[in-house]
XYZ file of C-alpha atoms in Angstrom:
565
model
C -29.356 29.397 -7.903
C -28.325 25.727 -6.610
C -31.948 25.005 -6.043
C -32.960 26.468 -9.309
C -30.427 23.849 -10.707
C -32.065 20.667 -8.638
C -35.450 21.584 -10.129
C -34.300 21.724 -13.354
C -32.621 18.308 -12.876
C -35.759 17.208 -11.674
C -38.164 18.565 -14.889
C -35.664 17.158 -16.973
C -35.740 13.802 -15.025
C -32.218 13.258 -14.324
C -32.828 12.867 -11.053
C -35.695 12.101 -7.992
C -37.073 14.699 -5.443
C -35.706 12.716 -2.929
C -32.381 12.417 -3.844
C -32.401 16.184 -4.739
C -33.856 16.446 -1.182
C -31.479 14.815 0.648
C -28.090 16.538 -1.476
C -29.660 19.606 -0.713
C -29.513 18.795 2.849
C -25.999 17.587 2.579
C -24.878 20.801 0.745
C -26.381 23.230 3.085
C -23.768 21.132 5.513
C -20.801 21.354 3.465
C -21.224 24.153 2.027
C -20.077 23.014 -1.592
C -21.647 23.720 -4.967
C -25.102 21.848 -4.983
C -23.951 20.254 -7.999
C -20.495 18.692 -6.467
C -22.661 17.229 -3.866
C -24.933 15.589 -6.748
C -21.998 13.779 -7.959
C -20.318 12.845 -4.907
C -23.685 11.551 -3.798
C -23.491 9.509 -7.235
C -26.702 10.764 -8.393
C -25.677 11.756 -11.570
C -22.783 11.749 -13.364
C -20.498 14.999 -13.524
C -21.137 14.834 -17.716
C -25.008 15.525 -17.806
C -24.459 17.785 -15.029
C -22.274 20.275 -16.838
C -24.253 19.925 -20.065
C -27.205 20.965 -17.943
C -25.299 24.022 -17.090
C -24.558 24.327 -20.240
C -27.638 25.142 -22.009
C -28.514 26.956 -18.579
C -25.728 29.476 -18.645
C -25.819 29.602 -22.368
C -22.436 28.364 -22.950
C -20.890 25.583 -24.973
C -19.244 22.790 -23.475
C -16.448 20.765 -25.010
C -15.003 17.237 -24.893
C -11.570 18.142 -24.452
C -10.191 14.739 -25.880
C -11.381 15.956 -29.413
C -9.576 19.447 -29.029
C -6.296 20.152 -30.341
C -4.591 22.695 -28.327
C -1.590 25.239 -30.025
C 1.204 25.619 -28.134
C 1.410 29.148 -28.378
C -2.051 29.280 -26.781
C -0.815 27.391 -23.476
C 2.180 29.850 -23.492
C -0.015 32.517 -22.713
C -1.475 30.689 -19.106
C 1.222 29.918 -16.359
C 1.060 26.120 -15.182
C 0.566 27.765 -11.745
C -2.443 29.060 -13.181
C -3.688 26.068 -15.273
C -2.677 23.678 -11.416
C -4.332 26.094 -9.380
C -7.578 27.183 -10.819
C -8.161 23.708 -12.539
C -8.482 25.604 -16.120
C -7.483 25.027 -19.643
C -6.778 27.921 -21.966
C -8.439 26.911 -25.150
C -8.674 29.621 -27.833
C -7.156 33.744 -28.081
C -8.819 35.533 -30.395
C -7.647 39.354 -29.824
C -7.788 40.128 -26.174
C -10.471 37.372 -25.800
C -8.699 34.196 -23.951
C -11.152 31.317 -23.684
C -10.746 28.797 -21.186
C -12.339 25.386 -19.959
C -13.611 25.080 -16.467
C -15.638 22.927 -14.722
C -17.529 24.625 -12.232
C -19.409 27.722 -14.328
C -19.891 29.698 -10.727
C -16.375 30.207 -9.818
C -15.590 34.375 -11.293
C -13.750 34.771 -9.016
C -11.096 32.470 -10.556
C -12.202 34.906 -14.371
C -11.313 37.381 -12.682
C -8.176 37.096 -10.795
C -7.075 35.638 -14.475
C -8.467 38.947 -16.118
C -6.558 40.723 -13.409
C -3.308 39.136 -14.012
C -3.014 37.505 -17.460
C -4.541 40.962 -18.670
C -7.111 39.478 -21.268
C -11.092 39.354 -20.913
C -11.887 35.719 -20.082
C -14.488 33.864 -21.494
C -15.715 29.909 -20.137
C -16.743 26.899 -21.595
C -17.763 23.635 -19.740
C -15.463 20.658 -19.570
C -15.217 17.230 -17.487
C -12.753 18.055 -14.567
C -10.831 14.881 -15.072
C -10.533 15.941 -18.984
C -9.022 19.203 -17.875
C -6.432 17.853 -15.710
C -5.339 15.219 -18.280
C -4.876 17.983 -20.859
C -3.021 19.774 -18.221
C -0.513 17.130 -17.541
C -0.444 16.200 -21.166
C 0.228 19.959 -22.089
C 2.002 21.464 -19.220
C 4.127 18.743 -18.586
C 4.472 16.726 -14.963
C 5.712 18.624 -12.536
C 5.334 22.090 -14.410
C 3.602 24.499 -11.495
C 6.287 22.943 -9.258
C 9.078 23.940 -11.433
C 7.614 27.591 -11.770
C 7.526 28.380 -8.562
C 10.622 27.033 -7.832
C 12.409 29.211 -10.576
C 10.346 32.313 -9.057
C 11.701 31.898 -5.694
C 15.405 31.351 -6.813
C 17.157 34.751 -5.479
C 17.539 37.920 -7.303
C 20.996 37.952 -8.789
C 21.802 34.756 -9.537
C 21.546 32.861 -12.894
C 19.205 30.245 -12.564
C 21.717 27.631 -13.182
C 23.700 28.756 -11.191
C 20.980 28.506 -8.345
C 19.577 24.806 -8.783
C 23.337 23.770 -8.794
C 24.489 25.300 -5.903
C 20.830 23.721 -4.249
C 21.741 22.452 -1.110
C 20.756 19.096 -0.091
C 19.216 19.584 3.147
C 17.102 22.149 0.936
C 15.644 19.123 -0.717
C 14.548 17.889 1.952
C 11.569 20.228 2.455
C 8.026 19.091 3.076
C 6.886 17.871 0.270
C 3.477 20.575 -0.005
C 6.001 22.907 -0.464
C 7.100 23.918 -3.733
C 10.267 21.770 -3.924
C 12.092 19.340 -5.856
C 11.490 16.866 -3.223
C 7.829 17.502 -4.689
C 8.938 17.688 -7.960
C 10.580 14.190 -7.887
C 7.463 12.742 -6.191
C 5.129 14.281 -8.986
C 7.137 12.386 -11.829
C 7.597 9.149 -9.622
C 3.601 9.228 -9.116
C 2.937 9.886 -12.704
C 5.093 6.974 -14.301
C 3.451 4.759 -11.834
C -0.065 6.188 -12.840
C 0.956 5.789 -16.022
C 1.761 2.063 -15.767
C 5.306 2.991 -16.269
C 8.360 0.016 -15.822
C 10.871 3.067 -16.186
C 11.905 6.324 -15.946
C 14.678 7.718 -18.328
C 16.571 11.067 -17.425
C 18.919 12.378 -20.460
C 20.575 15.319 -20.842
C 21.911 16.838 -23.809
C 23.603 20.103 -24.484
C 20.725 22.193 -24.914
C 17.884 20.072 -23.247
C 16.815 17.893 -21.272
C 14.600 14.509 -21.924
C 12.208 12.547 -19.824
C 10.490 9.259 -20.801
C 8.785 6.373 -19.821
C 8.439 3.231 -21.160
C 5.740 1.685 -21.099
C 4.454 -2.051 -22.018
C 7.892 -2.434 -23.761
C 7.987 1.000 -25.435
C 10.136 4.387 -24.785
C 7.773 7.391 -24.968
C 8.500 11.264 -24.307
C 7.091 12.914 -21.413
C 6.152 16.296 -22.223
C 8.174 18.656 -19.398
C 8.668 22.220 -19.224
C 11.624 23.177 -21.040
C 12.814 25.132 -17.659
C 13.251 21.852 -15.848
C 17.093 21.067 -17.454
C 17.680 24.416 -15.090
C 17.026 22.354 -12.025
C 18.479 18.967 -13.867
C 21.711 19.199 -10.961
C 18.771 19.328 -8.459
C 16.801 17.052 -9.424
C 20.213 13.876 -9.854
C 21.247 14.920 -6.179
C 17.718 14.275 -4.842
C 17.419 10.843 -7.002
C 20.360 10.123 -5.786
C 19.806 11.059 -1.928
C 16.868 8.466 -2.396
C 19.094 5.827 -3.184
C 21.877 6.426 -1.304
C 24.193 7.050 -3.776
C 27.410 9.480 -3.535
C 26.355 13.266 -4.510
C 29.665 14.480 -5.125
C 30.528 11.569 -7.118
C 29.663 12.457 -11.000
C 32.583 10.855 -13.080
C 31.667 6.654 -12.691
C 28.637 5.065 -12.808
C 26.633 4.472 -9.423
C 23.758 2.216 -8.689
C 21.102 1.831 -5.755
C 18.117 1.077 -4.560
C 15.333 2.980 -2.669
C 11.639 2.324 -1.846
C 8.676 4.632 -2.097
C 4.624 4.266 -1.090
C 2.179 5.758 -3.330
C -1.571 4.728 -2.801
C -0.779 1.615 0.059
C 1.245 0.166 -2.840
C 5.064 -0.303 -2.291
C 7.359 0.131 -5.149
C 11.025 -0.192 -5.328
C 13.243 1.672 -7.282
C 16.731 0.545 -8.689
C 18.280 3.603 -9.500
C 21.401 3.442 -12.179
C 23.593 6.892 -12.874
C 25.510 6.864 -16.178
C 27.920 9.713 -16.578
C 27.763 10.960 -20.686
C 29.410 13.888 -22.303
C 26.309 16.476 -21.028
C 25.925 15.071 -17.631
C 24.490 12.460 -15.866
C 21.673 10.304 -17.016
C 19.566 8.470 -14.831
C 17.598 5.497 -15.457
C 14.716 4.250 -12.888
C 13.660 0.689 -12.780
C 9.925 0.578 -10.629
C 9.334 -2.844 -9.179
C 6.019 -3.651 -7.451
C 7.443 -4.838 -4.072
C 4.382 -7.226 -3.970
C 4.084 -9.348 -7.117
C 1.985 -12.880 -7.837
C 3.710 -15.221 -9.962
C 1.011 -16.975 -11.521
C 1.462 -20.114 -14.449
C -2.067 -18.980 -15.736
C -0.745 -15.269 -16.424
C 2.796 -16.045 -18.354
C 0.705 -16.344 -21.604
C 1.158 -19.917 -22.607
C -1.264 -21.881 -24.529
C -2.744 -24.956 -22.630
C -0.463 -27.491 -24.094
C 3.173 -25.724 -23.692
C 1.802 -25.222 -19.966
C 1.407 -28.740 -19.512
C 4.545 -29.083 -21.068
C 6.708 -26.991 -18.653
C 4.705 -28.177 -15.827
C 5.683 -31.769 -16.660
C 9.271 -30.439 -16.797
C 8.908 -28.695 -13.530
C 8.384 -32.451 -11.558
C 12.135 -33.793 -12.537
C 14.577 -34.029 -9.819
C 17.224 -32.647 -11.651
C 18.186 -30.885 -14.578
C 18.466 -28.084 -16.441
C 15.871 -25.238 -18.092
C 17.093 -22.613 -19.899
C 15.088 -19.448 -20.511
C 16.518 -17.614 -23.885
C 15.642 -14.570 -25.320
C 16.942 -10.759 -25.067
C 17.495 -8.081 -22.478
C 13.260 -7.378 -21.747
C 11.651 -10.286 -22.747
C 10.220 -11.500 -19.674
C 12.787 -13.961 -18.516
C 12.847 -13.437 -15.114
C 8.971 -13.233 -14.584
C 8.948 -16.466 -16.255
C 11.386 -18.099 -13.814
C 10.538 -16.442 -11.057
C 6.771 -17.686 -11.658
C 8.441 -21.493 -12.127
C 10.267 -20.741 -8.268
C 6.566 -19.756 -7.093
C 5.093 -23.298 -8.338
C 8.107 -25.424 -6.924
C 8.116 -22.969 -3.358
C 7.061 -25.502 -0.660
C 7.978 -25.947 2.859
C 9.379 -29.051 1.462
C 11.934 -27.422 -0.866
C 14.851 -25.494 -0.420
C 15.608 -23.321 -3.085
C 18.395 -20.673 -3.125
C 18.894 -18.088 -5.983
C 22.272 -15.963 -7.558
C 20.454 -12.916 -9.169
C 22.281 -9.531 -10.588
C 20.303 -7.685 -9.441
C 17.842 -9.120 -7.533
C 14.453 -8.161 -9.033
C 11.658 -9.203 -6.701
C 11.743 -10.528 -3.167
C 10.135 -14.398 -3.303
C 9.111 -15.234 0.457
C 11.468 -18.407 1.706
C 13.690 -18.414 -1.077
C 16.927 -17.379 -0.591
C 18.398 -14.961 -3.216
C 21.828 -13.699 -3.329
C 23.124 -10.294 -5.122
C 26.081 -10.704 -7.308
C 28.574 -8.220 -6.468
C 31.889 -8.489 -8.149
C 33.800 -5.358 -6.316
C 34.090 -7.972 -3.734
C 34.578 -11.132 -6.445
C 30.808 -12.438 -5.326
C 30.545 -13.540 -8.851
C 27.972 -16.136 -10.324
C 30.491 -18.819 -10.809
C 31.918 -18.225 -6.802
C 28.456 -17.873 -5.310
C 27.444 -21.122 -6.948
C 30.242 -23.466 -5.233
C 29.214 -22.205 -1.742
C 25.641 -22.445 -2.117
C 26.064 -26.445 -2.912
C 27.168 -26.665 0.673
C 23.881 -25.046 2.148
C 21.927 -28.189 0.625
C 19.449 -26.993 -2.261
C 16.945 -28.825 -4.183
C 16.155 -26.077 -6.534
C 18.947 -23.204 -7.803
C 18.144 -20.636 -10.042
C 21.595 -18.831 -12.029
C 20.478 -15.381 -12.633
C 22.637 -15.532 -16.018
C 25.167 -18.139 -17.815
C 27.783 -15.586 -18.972
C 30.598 -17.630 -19.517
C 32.278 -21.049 -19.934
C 33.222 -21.006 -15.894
C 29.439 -20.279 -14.726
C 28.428 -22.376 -17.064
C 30.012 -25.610 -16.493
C 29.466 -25.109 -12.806
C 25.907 -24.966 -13.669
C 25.477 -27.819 -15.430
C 28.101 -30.004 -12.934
C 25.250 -28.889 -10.376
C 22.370 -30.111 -12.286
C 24.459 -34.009 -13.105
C 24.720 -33.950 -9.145
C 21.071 -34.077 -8.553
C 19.485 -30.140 -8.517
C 17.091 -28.696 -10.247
C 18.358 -25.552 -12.132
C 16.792 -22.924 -13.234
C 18.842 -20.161 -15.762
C 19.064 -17.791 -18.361
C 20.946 -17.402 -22.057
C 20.839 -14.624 -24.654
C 20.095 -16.402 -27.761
C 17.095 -15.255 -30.039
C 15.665 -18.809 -30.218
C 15.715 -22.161 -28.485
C 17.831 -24.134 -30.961
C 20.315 -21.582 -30.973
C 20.889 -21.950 -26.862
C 22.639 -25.240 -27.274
C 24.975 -23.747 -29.834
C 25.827 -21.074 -27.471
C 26.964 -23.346 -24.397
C 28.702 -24.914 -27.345
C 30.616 -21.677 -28.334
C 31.442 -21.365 -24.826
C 33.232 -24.704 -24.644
C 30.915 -26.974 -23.048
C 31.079 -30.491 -24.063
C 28.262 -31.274 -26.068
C 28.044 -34.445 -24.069
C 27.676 -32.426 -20.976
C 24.460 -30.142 -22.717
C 22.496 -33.813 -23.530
C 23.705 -34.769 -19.939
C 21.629 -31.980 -18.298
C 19.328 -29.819 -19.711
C 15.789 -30.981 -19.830
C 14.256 -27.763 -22.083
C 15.261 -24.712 -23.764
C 12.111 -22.057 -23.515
C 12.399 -19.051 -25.758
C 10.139 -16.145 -25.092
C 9.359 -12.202 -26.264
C 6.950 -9.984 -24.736
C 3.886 -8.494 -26.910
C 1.819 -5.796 -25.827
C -1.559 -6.361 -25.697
C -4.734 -4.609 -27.767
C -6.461 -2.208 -25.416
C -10.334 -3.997 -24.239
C -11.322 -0.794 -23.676
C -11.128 0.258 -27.682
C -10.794 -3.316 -29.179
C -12.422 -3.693 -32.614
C -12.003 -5.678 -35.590
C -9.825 -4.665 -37.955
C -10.907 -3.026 -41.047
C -7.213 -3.530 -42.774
C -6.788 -7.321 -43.878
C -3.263 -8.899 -43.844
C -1.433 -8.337 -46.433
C 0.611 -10.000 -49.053
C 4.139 -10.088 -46.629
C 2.110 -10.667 -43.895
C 0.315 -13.412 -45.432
C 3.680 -15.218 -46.961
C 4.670 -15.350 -43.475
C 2.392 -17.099 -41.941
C 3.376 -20.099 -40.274
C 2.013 -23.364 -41.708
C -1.380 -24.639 -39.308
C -2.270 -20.904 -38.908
C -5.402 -20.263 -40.704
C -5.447 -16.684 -42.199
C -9.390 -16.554 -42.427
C -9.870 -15.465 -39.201
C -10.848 -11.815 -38.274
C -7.228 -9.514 -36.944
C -8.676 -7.085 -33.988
C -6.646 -3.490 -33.585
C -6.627 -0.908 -30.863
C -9.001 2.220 -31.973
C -7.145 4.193 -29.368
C -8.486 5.469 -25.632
C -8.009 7.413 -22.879
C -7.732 3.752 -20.785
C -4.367 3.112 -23.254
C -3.112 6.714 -23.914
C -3.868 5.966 -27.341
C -1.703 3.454 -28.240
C -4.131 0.823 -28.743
C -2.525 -1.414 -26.136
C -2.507 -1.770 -22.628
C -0.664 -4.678 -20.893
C 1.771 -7.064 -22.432
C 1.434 -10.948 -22.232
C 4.566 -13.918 -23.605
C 5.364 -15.751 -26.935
C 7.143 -18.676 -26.781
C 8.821 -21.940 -27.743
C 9.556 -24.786 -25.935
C 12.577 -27.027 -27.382
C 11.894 -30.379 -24.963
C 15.541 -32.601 -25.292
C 14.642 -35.961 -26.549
C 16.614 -38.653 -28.089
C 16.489 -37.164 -31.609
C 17.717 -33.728 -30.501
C 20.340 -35.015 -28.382
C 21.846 -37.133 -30.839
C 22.226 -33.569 -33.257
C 23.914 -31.612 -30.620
C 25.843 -34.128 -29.873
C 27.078 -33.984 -33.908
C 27.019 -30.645 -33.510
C 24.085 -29.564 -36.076
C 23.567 -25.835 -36.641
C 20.631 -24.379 -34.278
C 18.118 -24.276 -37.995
C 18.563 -28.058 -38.361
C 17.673 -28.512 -34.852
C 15.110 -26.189 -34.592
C 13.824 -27.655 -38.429
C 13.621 -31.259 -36.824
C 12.328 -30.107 -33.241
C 9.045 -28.543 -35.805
C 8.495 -31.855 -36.838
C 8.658 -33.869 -33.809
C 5.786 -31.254 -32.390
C 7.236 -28.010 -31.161
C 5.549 -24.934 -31.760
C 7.672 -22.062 -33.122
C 7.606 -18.459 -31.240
C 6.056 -16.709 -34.600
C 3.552 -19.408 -35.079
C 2.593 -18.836 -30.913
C 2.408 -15.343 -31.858
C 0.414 -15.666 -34.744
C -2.445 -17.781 -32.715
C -2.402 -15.036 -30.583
C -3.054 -12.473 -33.128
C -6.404 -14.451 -34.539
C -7.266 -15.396 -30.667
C -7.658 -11.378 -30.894
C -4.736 -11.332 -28.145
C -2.414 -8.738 -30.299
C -1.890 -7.578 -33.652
C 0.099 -8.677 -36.765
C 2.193 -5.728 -36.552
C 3.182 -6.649 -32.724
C 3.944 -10.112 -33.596
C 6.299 -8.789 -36.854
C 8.594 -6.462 -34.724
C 8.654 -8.649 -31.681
C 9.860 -11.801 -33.982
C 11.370 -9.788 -36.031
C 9.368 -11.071 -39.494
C 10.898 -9.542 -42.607
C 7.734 -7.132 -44.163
């Protein structure tokens, strides 16, 4: 049969005697279906293979990205099933259950599903890596794992009952086993496949909810709806990883652990909130490995020269504004990266501590033993820095320490929660800084927001022009007439239309003119108005440019900046 297959390959010209030739030889060897060998070989692509068989075997195969599959229908196949024979139940029509397979030789799998599911099975052809997206997509991560360990819990016991009482040397089973050990891996290993930042746990009365987020956005994770039974399981384990107090379930707790998946290192800040239901979890992911590069924040050429310029004074201040998410800390941490010589000594006060920069020294904030930003700052002058980075200005305290620091000759790097530059002057302000002081010391305000980026795998041009509210807020310089680009949707971005995320910003450079309104105390939309005139760019008209540089879309750039429709 396998050599009836290579000629037939060969007629139809999809591939040479020789290379038939030698995968023959290399599949009497390992023993494998001639066709895997074909592929692994790279002689042809697994695709035209299987519509060979196809027409062959006279069956049909499928592109399982255009099917839509009914729930009930996946109901009637066990993930352990679905994981193990590397099948997708597809249609049941009577006692006829049709499923998609890749390899149209393998009964034996038909029948030991005949056997137990108790329907005749019928096949159709399907790409292997199609079937075991649908699977995940369908079945939910972790699924088979869960099964099995529901089937072993003992005979007598509630099932809640059971993963509660699970024991925490029990978790700590080889992962090949069926475990939650395993089970935790398989969701870690999917977020991070899944380009994931983090990993939300919540429980609710009734259920229990898993999602990722993903370039900025939350979405659900399908799970099977048997995993809330293990929920008290699962915390214990997630908590094991991060050393964290088991027994502990009525205060928050936060830590840390590190995982390897793939030679990558990632580490994982772990934070338990107690709720009404239980405990949630929340999972940060951090590449332990990261390249801070000026070329990759985003900026257009001239606001990079800008900062740059910025980044070779002696002393002073730059603020980075903008809300919980929006790329702050990538943004300074890439500004440490440029200014890290052997020449330099720079010292950091983080909470937490995000990424580890090689020869800068970074300390945690910890205030259960009063290591606060503010105390951490007046011992670190004594350990002579030329460049300190504030994790956060909080308060009037941290902040006038900060900016005494800066009037004694450091550079400082820090962050404010303000929505736009102008308005980060008026918030030291509010804190009861001296204007005087703000002119004194700070050299630049830089707001920024994070916009996801279109997909290049399924960019096109957009066949839905702007329209009127979109047009009326244009900023002025933009030119409309440009062609908008959209995300059709791919496997590459889950079908989003984006993949990746990139910065907006606005940089409000102190000059005479803007230091003379602060110091009268202007509102931040005078400022801002006059700071448009003398030359700065604002974060919706940066937005915007990207947009018609075919960078992101109009509706990105409305609900980052937050454009009235």
């Amino acid at each position: 049969m396998s050599v009836r297959i290579g000629e037939i390959l060969v007629e139809k010209q999809l591939i040479t005697e020789e290379q038939l030739t030698r995968a023959v030889a290399e599949h009497q060897k390992s023993k494998e279906f001639l066709g895997q060998t074909l592929i692994r070989l790279g002689f042809i692509s697994e695709e035209k293979l299987l519509k060979v068989l196809a027409g062959q075997q006279g069956i049909t195969f499928l592109n399982l990205k255009d099917v839509k599959f009914d729930d009930e229908i996946i109901k009637k196949m066990p993930a352990k099933f679905a994981w193990h024979y590397k099948i997708m139940p597809i249609t049941l029509k009577g006692n006829v259950l049709t499923v998609a397979m890749s390899n149209p030789f393998d009964m034996w799998s038909v029948d030991d599903l005949e056997t137990n599911l108790g329907y005749r099975v019928e096949t159709v052809l399907a790409l292997s890596s199609d079937i075991i997206e649908a699977i995940r997509k369908y079945y939910g991560v972790g699924a088979e794992t869960i099964e099995r360990i529901l089937a072993e819990t003992p005979q007598g016991e509630k099932i809640a009952e059971a993963a509660a009482k699970e024991k925490i040397e029990d978790l700590e089973k080889s992962p090949d086993a069926a475990s939650v050990v395993r089970l935790v891996n398989q969701i870690l290993q999917q977020a991070i496949h899944g380009r994931a930042t983090d990993i939300h746990f919540e429980h609710f009365r009734s259920e229990l909810l898993l999602r990722y987020r993903v370039d900025g956005i939350l979405y659900d994770a399908q799970v099977s709806e048997n995993m809330r039974y293990l929920y008290p399981a699962i915390i214990s384990r997630i908590k094991v990883m991060a050393n964290l107090d088991i027994v502990e379930r009525r205060v928050p707790q936060d830590g840390r652990a590190k995982v390897k998946i793939a030679e990558q290192e990632y580490e994982l800040r772990v934070s338990v909130l107690p709720t009404l239901s239980g405990e949630n979890v929340v999972i940060r992911i951090l590449p332990m490995l990261m390249l801070f590069s000026m070329a990759d924040l985003g900026m257009q050429p001239g606001e990079l020269q800008i900062l740059q310029r910025v980044l070779q004074k002696p002393h002073g201040i730059i603020f980075v504004t903008g809300p919980t998410g929006s790329g702050k800390t990538t943004t300074l941490y890439t500004c440490l990266s440029r200014l890290n010589t052997r020449e330099r000594k720079i010292i950091t006060i983080e909470d937490p501590v995000e990424y580890e920069l090689r020869g800068v020294s970074q300390i945690q904030v910890n205030p259960k033993i009063n290591l606060t930003f503010a105390g951490a700052l007046r011992s670190i002058l004594r350990h002579d820095p030329d460049v300190i980075m504030v994790g956060e200005v909080r308060d009037f305290e941290t902040a006038s320490i900060t900016i005494q620091t800066a009037l004694t000759g450091h550079l400082v790097f820090s962050t404010l929660h303000t929505n736009d530059a102008a308005g980060a002057a008026t918030r030291l302000i509010d804190m009861g800084i001296d204007p005087f002081l703000i002119t004194s010391s700070v050299e630049m305000f830089v707001a920024q927001r994070l916009i996801r980026k279109i997909c290049a795998q399924c960019k096109e041009p957009s066949k839905t022009p702007l329209d009127k509210s979109q047009l009326a807020n244009l900023p002025k310089g933009v030119d409309p007439g440009k062609p908008v680009f959209r995300g059709k949707g791919c496997s590459a971005c889950n079908n989003t239309g984006y993949k990746g995320r990139t910065g907006i910003y606005e940089l409000l450079v102190m000059n005479e003119t803007i230091r003379e309104m602060i110091l009268r105390k202007e509102s931040s939309d005078k400022v801002e108005a006059r700071a448009v005139e003398l030359g700065m760019k604002p974060m919706a008209q940066d937005g915007w440019e990207k947009v018609f540089a075919g960078i992101t879309t109009p509706e990105e750039v409305q609900r980052v900046t937050q454009v009235a429709e």
